[in-house]
Short mmCIF file of C-alpha atoms and ligand atoms in Angstrom, two decimals:
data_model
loop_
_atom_site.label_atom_id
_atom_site.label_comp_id
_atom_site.label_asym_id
_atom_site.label_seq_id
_atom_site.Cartn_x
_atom_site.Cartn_y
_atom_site.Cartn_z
CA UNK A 1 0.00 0.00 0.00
CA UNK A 2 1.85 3.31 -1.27
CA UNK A 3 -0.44 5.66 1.13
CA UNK A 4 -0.52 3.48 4.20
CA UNK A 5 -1.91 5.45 7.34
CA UNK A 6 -1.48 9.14 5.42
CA UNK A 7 -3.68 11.41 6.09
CA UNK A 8 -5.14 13.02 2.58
CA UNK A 9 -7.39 16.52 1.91
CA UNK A 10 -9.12 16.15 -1.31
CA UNK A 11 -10.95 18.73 -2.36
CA UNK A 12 -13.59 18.95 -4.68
CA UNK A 13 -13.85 15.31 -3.84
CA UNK A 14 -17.73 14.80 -3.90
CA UNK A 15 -17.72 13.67 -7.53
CA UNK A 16 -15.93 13.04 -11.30
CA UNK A 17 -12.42 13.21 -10.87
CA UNK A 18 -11.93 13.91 -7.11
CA UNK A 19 -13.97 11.08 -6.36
CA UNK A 20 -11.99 8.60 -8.13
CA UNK A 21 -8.73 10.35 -6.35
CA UNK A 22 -10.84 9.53 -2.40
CA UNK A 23 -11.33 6.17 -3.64
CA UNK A 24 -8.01 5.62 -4.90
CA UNK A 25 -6.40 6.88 -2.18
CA UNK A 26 -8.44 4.68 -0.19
CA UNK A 27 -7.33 1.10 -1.41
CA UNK A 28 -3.47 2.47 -0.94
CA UNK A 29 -4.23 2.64 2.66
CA UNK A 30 -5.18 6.42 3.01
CA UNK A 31 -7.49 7.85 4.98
CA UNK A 32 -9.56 10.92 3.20
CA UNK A 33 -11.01 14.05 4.22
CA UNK A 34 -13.38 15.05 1.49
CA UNK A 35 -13.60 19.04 1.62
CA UNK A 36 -16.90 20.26 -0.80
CA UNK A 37 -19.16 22.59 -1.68
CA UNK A 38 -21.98 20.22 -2.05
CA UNK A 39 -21.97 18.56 1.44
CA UNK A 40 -24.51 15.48 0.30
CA UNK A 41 -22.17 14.41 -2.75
CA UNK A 42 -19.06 14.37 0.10
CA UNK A 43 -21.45 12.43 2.45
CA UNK A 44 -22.15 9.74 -0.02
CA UNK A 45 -18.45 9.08 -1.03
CA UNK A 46 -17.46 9.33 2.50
CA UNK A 47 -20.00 6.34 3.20
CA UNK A 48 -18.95 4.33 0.42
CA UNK A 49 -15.72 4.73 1.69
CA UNK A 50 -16.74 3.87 5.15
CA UNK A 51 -18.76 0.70 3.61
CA UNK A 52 -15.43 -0.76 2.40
CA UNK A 53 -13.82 -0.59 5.94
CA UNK A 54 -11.83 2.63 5.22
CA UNK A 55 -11.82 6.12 7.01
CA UNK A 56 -13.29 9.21 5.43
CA UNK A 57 -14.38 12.70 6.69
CA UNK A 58 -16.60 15.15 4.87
CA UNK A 59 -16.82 18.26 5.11
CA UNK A 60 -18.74 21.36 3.85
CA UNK A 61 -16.19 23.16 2.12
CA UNK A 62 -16.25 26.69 -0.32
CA UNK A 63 -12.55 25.96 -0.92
CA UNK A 64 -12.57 30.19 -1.99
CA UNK A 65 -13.77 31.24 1.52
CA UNK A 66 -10.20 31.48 3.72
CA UNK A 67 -12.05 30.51 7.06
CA UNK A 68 -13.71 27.20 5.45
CA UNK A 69 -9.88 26.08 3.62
CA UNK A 70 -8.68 27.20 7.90
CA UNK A 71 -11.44 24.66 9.22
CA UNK A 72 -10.92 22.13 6.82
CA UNK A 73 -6.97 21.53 8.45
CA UNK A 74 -8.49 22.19 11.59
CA UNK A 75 -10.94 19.78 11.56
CA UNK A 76 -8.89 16.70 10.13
CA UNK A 77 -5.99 17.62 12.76
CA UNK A 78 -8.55 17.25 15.24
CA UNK A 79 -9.58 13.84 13.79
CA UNK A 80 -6.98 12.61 12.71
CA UNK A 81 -3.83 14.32 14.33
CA UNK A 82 -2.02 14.89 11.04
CA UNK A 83 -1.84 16.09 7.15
CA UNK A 84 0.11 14.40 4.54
CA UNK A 85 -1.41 15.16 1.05
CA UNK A 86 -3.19 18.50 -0.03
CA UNK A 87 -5.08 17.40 -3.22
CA UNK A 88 -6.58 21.09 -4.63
CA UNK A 89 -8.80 19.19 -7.20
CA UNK A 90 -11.76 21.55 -6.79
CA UNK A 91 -12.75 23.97 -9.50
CA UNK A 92 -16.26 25.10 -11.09
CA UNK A 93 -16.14 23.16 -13.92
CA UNK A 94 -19.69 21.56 -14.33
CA UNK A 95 -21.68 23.81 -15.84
CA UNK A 96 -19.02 25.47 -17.56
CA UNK A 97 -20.44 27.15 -21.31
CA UNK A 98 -17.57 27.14 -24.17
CA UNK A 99 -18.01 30.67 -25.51
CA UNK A 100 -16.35 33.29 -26.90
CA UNK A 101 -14.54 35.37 -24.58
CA UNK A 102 -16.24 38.54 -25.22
CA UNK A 103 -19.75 36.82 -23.65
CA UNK A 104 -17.42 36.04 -20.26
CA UNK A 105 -19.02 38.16 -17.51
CA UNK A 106 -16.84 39.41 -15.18
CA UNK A 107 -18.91 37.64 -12.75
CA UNK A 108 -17.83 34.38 -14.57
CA UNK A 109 -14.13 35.53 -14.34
CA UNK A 110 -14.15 36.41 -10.91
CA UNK A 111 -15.98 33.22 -9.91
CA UNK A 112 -13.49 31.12 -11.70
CA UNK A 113 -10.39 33.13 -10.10
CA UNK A 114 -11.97 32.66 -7.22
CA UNK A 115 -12.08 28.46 -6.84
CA UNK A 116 -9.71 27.52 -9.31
CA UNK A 117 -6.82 29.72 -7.59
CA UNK A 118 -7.57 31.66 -4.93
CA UNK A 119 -9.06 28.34 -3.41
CA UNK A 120 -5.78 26.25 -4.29
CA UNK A 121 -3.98 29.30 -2.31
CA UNK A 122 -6.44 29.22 1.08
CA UNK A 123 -5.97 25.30 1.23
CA UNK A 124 -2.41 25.92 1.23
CA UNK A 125 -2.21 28.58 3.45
CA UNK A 126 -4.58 26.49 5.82
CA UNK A 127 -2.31 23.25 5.60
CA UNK A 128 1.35 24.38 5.58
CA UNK A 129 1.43 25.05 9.32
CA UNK A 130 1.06 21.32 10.05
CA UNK A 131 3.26 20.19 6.81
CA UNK A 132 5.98 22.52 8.66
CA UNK A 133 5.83 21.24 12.08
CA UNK A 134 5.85 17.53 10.58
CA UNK A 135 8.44 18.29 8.34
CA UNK A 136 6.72 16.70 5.39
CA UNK A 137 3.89 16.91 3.21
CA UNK A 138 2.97 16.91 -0.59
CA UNK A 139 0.65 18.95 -2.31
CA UNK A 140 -0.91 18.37 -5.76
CA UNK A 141 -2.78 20.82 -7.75
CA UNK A 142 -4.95 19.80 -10.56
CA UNK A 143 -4.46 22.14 -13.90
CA UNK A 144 -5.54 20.60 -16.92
CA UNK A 145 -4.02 20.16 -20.47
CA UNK A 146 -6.15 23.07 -22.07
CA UNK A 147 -3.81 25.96 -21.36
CA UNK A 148 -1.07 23.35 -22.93
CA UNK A 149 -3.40 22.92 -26.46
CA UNK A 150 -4.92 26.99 -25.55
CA UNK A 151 -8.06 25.31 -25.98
CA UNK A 152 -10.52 27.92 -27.10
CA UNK A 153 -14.04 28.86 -25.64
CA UNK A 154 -12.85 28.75 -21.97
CA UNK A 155 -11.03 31.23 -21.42
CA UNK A 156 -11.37 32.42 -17.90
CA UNK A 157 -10.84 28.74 -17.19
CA UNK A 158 -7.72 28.16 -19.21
CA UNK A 159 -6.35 31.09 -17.35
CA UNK A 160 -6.95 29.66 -14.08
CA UNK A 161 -5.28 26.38 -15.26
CA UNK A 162 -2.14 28.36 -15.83
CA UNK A 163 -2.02 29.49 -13.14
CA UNK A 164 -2.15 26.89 -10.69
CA UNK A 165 1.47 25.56 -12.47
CA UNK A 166 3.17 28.73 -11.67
CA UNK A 167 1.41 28.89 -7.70
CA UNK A 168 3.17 25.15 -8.42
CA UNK A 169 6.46 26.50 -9.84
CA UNK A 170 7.10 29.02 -7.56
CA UNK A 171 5.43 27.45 -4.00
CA UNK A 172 7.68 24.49 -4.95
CA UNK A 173 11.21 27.00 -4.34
CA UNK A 174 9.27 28.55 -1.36
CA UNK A 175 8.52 25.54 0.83
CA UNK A 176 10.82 22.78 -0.30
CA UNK A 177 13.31 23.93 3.11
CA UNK A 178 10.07 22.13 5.14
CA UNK A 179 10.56 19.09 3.00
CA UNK A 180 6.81 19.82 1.60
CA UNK A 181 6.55 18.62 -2.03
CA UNK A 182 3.81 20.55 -4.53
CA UNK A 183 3.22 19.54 -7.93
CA UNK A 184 0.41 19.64 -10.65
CA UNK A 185 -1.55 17.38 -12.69
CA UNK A 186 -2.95 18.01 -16.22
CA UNK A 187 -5.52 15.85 -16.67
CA UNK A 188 -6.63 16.02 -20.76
CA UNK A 189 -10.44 16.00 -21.94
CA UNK A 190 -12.24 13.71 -19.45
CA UNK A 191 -15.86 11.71 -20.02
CA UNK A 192 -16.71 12.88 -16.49
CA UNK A 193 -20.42 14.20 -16.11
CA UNK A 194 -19.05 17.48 -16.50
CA UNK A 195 -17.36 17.29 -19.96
CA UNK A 196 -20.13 15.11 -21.10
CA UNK A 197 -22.93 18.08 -19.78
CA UNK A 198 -20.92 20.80 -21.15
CA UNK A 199 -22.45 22.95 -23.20
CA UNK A 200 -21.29 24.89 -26.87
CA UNK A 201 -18.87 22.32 -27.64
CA UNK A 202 -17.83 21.37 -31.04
CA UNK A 203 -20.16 18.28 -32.07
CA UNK A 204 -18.06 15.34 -32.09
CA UNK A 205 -15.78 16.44 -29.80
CA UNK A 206 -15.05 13.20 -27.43
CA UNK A 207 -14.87 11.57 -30.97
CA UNK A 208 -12.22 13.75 -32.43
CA UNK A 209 -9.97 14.00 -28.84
CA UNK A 210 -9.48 9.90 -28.62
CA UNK A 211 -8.57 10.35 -32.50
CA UNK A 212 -6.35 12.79 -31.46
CA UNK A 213 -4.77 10.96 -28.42
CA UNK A 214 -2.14 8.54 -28.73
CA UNK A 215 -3.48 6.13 -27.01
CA UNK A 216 -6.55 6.25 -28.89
CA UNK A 217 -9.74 6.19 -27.04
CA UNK A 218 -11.15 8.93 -24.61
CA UNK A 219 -9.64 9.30 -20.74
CA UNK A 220 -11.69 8.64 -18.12
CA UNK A 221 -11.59 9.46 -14.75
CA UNK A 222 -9.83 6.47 -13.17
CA UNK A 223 -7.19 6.71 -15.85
CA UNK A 224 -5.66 9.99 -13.30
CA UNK A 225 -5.58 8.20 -9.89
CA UNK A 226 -2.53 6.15 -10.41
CA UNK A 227 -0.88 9.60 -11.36
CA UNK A 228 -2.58 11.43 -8.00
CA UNK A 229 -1.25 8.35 -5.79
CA UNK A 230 2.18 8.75 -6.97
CA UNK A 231 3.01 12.28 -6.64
CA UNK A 232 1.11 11.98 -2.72
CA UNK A 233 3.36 8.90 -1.94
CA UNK A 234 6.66 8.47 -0.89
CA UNK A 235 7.76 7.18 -4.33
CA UNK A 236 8.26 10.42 -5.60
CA UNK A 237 9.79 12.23 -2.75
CA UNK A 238 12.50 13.57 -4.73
CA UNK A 239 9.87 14.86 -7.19
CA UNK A 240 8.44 18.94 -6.58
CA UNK A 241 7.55 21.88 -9.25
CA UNK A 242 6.70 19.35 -12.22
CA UNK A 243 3.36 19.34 -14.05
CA UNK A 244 2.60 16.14 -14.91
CA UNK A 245 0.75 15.47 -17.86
CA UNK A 246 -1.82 12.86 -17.62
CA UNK A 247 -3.50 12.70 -21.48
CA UNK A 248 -2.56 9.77 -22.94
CA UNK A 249 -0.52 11.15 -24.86
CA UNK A 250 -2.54 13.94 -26.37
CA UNK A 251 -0.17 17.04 -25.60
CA UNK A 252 3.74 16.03 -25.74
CA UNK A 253 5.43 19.88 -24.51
N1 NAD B 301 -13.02 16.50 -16.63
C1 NAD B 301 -12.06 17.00 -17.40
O1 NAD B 301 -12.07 16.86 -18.65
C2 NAD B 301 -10.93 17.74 -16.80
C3 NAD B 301 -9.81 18.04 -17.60
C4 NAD B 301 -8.76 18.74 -17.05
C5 NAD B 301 -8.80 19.13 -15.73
N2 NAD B 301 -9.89 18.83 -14.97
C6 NAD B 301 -9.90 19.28 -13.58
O2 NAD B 301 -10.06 18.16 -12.74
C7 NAD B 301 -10.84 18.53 -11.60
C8 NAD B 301 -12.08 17.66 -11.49
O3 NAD B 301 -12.79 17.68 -12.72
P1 NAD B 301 -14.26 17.03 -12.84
O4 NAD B 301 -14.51 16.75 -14.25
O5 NAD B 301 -14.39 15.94 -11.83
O6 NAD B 301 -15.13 18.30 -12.40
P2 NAD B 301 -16.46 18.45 -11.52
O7 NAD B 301 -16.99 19.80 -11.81
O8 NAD B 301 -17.34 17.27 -11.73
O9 NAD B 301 -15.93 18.36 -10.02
C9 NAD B 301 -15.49 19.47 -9.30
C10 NAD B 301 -15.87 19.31 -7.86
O10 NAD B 301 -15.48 20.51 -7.14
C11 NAD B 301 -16.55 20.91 -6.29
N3 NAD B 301 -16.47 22.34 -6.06
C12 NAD B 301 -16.80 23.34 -6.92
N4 NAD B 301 -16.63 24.54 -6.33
C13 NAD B 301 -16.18 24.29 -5.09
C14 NAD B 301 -15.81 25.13 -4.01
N5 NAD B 301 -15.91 26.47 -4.09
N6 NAD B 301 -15.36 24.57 -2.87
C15 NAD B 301 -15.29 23.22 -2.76
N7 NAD B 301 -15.64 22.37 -3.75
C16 NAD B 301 -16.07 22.90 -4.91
C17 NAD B 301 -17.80 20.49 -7.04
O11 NAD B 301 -18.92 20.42 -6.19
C18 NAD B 301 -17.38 19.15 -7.63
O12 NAD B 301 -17.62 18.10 -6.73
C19 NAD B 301 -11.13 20.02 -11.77
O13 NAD B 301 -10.10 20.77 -11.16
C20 NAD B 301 -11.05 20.19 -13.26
O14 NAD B 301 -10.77 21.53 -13.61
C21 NAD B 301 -10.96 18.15 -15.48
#
């Protein structure tokens, strides 16, 4: 088991991606603290969890609120008396309309600033104090590949996609001295229920990405964990500031 008895923050962690990442984490011995927005989803995965004999926490979490990312450490500290892995996986992505920039509000723009990197910052913030005093710890953002292919129509998302590798980049020179590890994944185009739902994309679009991928057929979901379990394990504790690029070989920078 490569996550034996660590303690792991997942956020966004109620569904799609972040789900799979709980559960994963789960059969490698982990125990998970599910931190999101929608409180039932978190519940649900936390029982599953539970229903397979392993330990999970949920907790109501708006990941862009500083005092919610502060309770979140808080709260599994008090439960479970440490933090190993940070996994900022939350982002508003369901729902999300591919259109051209000029119809972004700045509403939308805000709002996506707001969870996709300002949230990734407050979790963070709310975890490093306990990363310190262990002396360990390893954080993993989740980007995505579309600022690598400047996939069009999503702009205020892209943006925040960028961003999280250089909060990587840089963080990674900041609090390596604590022996605290951050690094990013890029997941590619995945048949979760919010790329599926999306709406204003290109017809054929899951179609044309598995053409397009190396590996030939469309990503899903539990094609990221083994990814998300390596860069929180011990195997690559030698390993900070890299984006990883989990696409099947759809982007090659
Ligand atoms: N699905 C893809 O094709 C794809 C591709 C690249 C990157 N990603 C990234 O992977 C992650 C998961 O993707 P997904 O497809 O599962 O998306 P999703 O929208 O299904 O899941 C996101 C989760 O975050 C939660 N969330 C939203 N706002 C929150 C907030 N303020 N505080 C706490 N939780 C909040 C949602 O409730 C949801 O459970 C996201 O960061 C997404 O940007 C996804």
């Amino acid at each position: 088991m490569k996550l034996k008895d660590k303690v792991a923050i997942i956020t966004g962690g109620g569904q799609g991606i972040g789900r799979e990442y709980a559960l994963g984490f789960v059969r490698e011995g982990a125990i998970v603290v599910i931190a999101e927005i929608n409180l039932d989803n978190a519940r649900q995965v936390a029982r599953e969890i539970e229903n397979q004999g392993g330990k999970a926490l949920a907790i109501r979490t708006d990941v862009s609120v500083e005092d919610d990312a502060h309770q979140v450490a808080e709260k599994t500290i008090a439960a479970f008396g440490r933090i190993d892995v940070l996994v900022n996986n939350a982002a508003l992505y369901y729902g999300k309309e591919m259109k051209p920039f000029e119809f972004i509000s700045e509403k939308e723009w805000d709002a996506s600033m707001a969870v996709n990197v300002k949230g990734g910052f407050f979790m963070i913030k709310a975890v490093m104090p306990q990363m310190k005093k262990q002396k360990s710890g390893s954080i993993i953002n989740i980007s995505s590949s579309t600022w690598l292919v400047g996939v069009p129509y999503l702009l205020d998302y892209v943006v925040t996609k960028a961003a999280v590798v250089g909060m990587t980049r840089a963080l990674a020179r900041e609090i390596g001295e604590h022996n605290v590890r951050v690094n990013a994944i890029s997941p590619g185009f995945t048949m979760t229920e919010a790329s599926k739902t999306m709406k204003g994309t290109p017809p054929g679009l899951a179609q044309m990405t598995a053409e397009l991928t190396s590996l030939k057929r469309n990503e899903q979901a539990e094609d990221l964990v083994g990814a998300c379990v390596f860069l929180a394990s011990d195997d690559s504790g030698f390993i900070t500031g890299q984006l990883l690029n989990v696409d099947g070989g759809y982007v090659m920078y």
